[in-house]
CSV table of N, CA and C in Angstrom, one decimal:
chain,number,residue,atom,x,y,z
B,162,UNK,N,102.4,94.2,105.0
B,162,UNK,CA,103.5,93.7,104.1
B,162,UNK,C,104.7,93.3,104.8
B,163,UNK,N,104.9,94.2,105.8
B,163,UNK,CA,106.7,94.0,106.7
B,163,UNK,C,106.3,92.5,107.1
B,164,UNK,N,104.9,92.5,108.0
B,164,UNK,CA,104.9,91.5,108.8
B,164,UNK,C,105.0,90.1,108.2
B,165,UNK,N,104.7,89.9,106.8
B,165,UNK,CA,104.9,88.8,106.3
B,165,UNK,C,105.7,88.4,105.7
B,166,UNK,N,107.0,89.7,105.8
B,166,UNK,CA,108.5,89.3,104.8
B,166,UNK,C,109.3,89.4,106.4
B,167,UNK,N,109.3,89.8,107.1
B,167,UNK,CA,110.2,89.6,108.0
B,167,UNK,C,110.1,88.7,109.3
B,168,UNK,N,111.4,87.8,109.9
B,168,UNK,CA,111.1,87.0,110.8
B,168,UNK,C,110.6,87.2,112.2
B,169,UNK,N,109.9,86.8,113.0
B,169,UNK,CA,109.8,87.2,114.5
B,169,UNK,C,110.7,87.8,114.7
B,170,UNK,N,110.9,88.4,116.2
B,170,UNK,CA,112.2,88.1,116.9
B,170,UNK,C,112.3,87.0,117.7
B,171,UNK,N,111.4,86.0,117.6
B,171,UNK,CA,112.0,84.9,118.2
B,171,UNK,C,112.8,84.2,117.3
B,172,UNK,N,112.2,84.1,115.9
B,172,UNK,CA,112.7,83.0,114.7
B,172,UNK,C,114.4,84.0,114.6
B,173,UNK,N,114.1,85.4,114.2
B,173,UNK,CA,115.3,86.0,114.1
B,173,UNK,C,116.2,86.0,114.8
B,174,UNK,N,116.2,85.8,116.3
B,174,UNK,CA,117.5,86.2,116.7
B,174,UNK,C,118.4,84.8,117.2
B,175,UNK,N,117.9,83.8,117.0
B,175,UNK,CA,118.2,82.4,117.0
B,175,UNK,C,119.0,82.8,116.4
B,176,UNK,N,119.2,83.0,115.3
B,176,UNK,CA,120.3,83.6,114.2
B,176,UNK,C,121.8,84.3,114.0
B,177,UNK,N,121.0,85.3,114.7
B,177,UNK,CA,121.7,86.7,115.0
B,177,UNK,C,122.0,87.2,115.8
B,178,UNK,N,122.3,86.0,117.3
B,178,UNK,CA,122.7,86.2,118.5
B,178,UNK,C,124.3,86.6,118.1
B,179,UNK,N,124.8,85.8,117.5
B,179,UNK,CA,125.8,86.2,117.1
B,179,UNK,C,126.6,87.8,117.0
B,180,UNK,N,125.8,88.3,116.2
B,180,UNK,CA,125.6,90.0,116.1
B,180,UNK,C,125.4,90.8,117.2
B,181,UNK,N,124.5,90.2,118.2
B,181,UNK,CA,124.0,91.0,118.8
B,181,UNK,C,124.6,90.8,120.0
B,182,UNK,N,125.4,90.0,120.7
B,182,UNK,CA,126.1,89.4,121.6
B,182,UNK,C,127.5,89.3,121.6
B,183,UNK,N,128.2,90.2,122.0
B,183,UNK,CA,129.5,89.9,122.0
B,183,UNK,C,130.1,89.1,122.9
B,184,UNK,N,129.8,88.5,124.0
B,184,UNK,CA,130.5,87.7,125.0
B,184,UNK,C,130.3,86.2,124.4
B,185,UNK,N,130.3,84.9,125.5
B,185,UNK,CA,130.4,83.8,125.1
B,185,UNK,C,129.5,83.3,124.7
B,186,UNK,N,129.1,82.3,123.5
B,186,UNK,CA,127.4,82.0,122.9
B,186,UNK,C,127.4,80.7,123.7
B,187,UNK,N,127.8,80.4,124.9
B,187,UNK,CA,127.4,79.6,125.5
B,187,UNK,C,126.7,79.8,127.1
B,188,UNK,N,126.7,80.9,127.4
B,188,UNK,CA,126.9,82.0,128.3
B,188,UNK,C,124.6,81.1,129.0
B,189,UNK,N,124.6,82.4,129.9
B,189,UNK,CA,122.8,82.6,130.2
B,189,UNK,C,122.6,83.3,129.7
B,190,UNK,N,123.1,84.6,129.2
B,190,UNK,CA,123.0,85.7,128.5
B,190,UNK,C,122.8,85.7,126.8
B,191,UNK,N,123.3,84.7,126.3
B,191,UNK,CA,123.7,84.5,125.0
B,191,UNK,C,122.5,83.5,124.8
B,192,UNK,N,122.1,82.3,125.9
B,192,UNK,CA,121.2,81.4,125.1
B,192,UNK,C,119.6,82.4,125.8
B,193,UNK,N,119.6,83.2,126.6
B,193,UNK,CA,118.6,84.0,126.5
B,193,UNK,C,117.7,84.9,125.6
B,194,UNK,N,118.9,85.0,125.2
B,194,UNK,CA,118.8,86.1,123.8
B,194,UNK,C,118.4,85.3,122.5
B,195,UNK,N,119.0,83.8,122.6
B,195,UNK,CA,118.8,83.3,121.4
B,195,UNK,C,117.0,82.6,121.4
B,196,UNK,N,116.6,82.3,122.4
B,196,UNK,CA,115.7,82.0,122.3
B,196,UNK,C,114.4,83.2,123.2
B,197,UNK,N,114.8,84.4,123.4
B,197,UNK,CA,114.1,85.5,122.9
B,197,UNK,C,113.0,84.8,125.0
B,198,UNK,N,113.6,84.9,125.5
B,198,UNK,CA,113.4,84.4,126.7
B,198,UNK,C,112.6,85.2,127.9
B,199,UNK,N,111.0,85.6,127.6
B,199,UNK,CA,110.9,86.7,128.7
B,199,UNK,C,111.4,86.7,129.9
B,200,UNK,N,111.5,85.8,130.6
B,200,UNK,CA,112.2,85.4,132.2
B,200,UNK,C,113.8,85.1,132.4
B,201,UNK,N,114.5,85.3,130.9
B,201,UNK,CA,115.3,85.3,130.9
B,201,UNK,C,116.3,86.6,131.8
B,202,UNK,N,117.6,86.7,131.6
B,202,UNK,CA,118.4,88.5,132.4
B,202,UNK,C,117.9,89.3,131.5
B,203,UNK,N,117.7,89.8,131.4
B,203,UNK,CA,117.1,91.7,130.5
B,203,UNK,C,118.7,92.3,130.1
B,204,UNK,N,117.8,91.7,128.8
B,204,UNK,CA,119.4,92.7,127.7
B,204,UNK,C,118.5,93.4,126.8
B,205,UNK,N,119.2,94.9,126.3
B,205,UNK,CA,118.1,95.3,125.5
B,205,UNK,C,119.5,96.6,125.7
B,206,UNK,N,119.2,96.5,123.7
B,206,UNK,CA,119.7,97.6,123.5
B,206,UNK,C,119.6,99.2,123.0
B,207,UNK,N,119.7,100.0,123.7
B,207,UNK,CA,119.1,101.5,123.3
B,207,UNK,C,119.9,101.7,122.3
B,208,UNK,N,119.5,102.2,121.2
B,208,UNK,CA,119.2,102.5,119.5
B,208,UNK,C,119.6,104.4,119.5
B,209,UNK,N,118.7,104.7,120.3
B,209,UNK,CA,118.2,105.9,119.7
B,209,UNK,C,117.4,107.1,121.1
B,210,UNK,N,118.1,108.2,121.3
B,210,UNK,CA,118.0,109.0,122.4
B,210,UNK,C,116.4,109.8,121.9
B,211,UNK,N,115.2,109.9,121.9
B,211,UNK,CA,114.2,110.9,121.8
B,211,UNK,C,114.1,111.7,122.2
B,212,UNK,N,113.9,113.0,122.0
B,212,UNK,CA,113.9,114.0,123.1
B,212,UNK,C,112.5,114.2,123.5
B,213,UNK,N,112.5,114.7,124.6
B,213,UNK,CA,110.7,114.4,125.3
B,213,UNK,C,110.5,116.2,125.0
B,214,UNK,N,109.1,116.8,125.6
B,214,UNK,CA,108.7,117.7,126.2
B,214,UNK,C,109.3,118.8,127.0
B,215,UNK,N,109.9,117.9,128.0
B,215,UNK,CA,111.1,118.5,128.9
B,215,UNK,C,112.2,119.0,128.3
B,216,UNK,N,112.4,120.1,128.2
B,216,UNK,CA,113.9,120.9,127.8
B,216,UNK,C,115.1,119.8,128.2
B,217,UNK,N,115.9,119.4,127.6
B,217,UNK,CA,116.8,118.8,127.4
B,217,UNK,C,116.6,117.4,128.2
B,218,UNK,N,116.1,117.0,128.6
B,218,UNK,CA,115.3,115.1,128.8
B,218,UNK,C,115.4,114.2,127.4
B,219,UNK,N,115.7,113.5,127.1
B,219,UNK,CA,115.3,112.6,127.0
B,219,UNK,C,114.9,110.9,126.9
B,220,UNK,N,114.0,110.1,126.5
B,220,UNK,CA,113.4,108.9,126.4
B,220,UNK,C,115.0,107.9,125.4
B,221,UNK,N,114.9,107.1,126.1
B,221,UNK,CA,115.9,106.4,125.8
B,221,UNK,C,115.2,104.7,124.9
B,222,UNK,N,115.3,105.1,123.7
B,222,UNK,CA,114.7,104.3,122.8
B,222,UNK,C,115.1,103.1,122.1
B,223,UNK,N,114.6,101.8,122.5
B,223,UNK,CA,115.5,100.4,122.0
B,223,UNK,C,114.4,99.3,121.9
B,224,UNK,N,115.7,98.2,122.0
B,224,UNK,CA,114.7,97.2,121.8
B,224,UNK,C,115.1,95.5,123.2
B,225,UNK,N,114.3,95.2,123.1
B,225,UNK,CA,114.7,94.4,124.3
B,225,UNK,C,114.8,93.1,123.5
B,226,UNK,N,116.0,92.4,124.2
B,226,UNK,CA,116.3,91.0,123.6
B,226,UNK,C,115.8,90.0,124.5
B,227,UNK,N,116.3,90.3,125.4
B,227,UNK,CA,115.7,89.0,126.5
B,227,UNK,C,115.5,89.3,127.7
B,228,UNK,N,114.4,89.0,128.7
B,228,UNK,CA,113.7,89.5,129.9
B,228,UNK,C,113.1,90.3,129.6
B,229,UNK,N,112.5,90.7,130.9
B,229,UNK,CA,111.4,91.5,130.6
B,229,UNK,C,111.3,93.0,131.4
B,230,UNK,N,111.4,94.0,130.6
B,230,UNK,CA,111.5,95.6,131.6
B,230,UNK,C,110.1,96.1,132.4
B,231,UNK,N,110.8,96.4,133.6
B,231,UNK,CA,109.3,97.1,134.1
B,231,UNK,C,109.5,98.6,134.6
B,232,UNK,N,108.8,99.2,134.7
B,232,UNK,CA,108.6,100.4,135.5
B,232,UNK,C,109.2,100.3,137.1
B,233,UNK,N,110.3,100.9,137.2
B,233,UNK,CA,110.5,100.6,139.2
B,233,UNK,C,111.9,99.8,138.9
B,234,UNK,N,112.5,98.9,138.2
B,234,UNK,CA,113.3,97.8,137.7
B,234,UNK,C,114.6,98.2,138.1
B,235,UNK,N,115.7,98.2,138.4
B,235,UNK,CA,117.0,98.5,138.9
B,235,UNK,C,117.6,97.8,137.3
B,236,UNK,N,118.6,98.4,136.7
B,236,UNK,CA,118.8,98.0,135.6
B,236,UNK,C,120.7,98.4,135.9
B,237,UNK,N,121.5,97.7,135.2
B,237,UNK,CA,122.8,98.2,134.7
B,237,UNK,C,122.9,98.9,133.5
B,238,UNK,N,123.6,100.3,133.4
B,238,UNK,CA,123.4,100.6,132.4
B,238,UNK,C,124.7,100.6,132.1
B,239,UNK,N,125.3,99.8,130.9
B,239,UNK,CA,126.5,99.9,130.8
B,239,UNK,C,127.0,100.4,129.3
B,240,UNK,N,127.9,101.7,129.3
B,240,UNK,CA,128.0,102.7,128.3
B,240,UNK,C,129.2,102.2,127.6
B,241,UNK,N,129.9,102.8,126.2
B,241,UNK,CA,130.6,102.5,125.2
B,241,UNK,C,131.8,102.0,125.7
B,242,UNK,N,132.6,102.8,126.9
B,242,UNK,CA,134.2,102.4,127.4
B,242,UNK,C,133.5,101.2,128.2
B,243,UNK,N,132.5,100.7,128.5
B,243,UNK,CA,132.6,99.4,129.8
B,243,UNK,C,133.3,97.9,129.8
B,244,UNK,N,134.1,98.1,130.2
B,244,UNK,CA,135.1,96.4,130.4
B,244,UNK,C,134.4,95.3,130.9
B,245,UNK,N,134.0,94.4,130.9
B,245,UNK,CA,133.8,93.4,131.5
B,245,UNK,C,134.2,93.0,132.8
B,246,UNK,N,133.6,93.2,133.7
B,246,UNK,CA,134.9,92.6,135.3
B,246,UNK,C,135.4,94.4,136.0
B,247,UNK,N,135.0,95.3,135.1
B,247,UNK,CA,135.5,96.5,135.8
B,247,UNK,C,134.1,97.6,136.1
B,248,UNK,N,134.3,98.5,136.6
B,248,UNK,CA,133.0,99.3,137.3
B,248,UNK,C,133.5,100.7,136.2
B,249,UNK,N,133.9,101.5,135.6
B,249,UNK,CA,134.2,101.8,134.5
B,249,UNK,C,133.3,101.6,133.4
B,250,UNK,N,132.5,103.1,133.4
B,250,UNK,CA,131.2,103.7,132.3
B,250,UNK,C,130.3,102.5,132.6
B,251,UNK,N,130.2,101.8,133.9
B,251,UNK,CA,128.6,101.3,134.7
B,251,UNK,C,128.0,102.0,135.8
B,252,UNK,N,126.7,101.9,135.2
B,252,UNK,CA,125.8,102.3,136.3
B,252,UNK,C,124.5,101.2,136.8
B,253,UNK,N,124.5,101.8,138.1
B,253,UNK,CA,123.0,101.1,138.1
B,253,UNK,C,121.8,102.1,138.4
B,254,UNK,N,120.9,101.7,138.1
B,254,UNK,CA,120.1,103.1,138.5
B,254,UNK,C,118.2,102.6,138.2
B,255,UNK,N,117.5,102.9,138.6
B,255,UNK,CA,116.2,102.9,138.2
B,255,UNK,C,115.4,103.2,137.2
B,256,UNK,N,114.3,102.5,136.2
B,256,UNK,CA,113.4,102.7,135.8
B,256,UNK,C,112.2,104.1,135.7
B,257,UNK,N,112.2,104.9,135.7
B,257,UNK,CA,111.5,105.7,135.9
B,257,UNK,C,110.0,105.3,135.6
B,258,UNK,N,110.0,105.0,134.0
B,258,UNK,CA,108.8,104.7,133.3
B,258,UNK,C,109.5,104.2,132.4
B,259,UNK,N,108.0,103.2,132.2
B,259,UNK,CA,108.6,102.4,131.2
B,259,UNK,C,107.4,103.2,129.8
B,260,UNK,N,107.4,103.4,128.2
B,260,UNK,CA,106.4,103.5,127.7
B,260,UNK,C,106.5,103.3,126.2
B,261,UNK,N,106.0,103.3,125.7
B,261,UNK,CA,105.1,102.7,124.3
B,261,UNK,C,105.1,103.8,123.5
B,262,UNK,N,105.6,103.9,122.5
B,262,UNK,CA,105.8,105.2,121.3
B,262,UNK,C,105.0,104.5,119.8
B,263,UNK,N,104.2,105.5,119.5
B,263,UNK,CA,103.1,105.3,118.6
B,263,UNK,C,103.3,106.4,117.7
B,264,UNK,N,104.1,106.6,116.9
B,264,UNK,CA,103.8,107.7,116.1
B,264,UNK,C,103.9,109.2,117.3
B,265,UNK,N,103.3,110.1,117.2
B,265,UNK,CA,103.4,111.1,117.8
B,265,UNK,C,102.9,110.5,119.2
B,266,UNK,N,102.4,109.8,119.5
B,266,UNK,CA,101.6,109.9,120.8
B,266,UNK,C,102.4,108.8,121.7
B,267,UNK,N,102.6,108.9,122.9
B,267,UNK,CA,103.6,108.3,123.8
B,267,UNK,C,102.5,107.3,125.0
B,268,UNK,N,102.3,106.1,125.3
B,268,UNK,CA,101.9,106.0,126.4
B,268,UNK,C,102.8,104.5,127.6
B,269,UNK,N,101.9,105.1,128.9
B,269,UNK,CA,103.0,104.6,129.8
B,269,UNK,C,102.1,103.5,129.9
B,270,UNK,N,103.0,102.4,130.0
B,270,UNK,CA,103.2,100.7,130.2
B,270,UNK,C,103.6,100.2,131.8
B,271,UNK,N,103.5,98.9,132.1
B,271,UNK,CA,104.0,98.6,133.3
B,271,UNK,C,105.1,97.6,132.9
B,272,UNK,N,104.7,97.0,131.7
B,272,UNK,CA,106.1,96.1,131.6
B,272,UNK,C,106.1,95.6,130.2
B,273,UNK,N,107.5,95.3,129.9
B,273,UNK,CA,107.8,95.2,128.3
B,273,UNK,C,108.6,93.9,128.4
B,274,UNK,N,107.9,92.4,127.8
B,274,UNK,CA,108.9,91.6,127.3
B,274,UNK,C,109.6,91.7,125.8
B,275,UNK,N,110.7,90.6,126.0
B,275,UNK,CA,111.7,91.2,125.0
B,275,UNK,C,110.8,90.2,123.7
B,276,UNK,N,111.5,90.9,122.7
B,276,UNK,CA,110.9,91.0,121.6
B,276,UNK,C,110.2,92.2,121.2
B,277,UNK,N,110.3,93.5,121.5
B,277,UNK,CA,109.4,94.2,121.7
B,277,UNK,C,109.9,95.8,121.5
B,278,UNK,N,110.1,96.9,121.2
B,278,UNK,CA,110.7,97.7,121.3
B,278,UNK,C,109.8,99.0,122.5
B,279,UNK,N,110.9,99.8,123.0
B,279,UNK,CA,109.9,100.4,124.1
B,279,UNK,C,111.1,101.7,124.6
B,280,UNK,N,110.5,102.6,125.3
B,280,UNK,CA,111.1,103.8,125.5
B,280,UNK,C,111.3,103.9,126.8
B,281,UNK,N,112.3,104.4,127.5
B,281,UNK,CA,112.8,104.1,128.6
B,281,UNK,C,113.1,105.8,129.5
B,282,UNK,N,112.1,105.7,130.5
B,282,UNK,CA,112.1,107.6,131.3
B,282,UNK,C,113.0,107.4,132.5
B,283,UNK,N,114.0,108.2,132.6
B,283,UNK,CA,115.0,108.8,133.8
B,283,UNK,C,116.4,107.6,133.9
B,284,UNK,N,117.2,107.4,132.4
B,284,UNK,CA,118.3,107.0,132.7
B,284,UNK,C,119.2,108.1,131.1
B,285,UNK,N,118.2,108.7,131.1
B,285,UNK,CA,118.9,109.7,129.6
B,285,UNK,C,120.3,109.9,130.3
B,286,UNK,N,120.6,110.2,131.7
B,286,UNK,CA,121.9,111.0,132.0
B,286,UNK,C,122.8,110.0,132.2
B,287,UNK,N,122.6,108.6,131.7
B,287,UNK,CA,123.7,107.9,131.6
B,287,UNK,C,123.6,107.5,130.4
B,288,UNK,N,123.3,108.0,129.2
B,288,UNK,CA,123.7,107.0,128.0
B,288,UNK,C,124.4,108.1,127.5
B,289,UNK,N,125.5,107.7,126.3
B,289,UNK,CA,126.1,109.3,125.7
B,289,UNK,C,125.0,109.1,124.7
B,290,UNK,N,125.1,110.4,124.6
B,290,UNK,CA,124.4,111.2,122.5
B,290,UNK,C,125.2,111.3,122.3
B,291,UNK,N,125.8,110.8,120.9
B,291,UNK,CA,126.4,110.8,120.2
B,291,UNK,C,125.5,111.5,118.8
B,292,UNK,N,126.2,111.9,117.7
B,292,UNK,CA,125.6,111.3,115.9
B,292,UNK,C,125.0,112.6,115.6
C-alpha cells in the first residue's frame, strides 16, 4: 500500500531539494540530490542513533540523498555547530561498515546508493545524541 501512494526518491526529491539542502540550488551538491544521482558527492543524512550489542556503540541510521556509501569510504562528518568555510564540529573519518537493518536482524553490505536508507558502524563518536 505505501509503495503505491508514495513517490520514489527520485520523483520525490526533485521537489524537496529545497528542504533538504540548505546551500545554493544551483550548487553540484544541490543538483545531485535533486536528481537522486548515485555518482553524484554522497550526502546523506543520519536520522537516528541505534544502539548496537556493544555497550554504549552505536549504528548511525539515515538515509542517503546522493552518491553512493561504501564500506572503507572517508566521509565528512559534519555536526550541528558546522559553518561552512570553517573546520568547527568537522570531521573526517572512515566507514567502518556499511549495513542493512531489517526489522530485528542487521546485515553487512559493501555499498549503498542514494535513495536508499542504511546504517552506518564506527562514526557514532562524532554525531551528538540528542532527544
Amino acid at each position: 500500500m505505501i509503495v503505491t501512494k508514495l513517490p520514489s526518491p527520485k520523483a520525490a526529491q526533485k521537489y524537496r531539494v529545497e528542504n533538504l539542502y540548505e546551500g545554493p540550488m544551483d550548487d553540484t551538491a544541490a543538483n545531485a540530490i535533486r536528481a537522486c544521482d548515485p555518482a553524484g558527492p554522497l550526502m546523506m543524512y543520519v536520522s537516528k542513533m541505534v544502539p548496537t550489542s556493544d555497550k554504549g556503540r552505536f549504528y548511525a541510521f539515515g538515509r542517503v540523498f546522493s552518491g553512493t556509501i561504501a564500506t572503507g569510504q572517508k566521509v565528512r562528518i559534519q555536526g550541528p555547530h558546522y559553518k561552512p568555510g570553517a573546520k568547527e564540529d568537522l570531521n573526517v573519518k572512515n566507514i567502518q561498515r556499511t549495513v542493512l537493518m531489517m526489522g530485528r536482524t542487521v546485515e553487512q553490505i559493501a555499498d549503498v546508493p542514494c535513495g536508499n536508507t542504511v546504517a552506518l558502524v564506527g562514526i557514532d563518536q562524532f554525531i551528538l545524541k540528542s532527544g
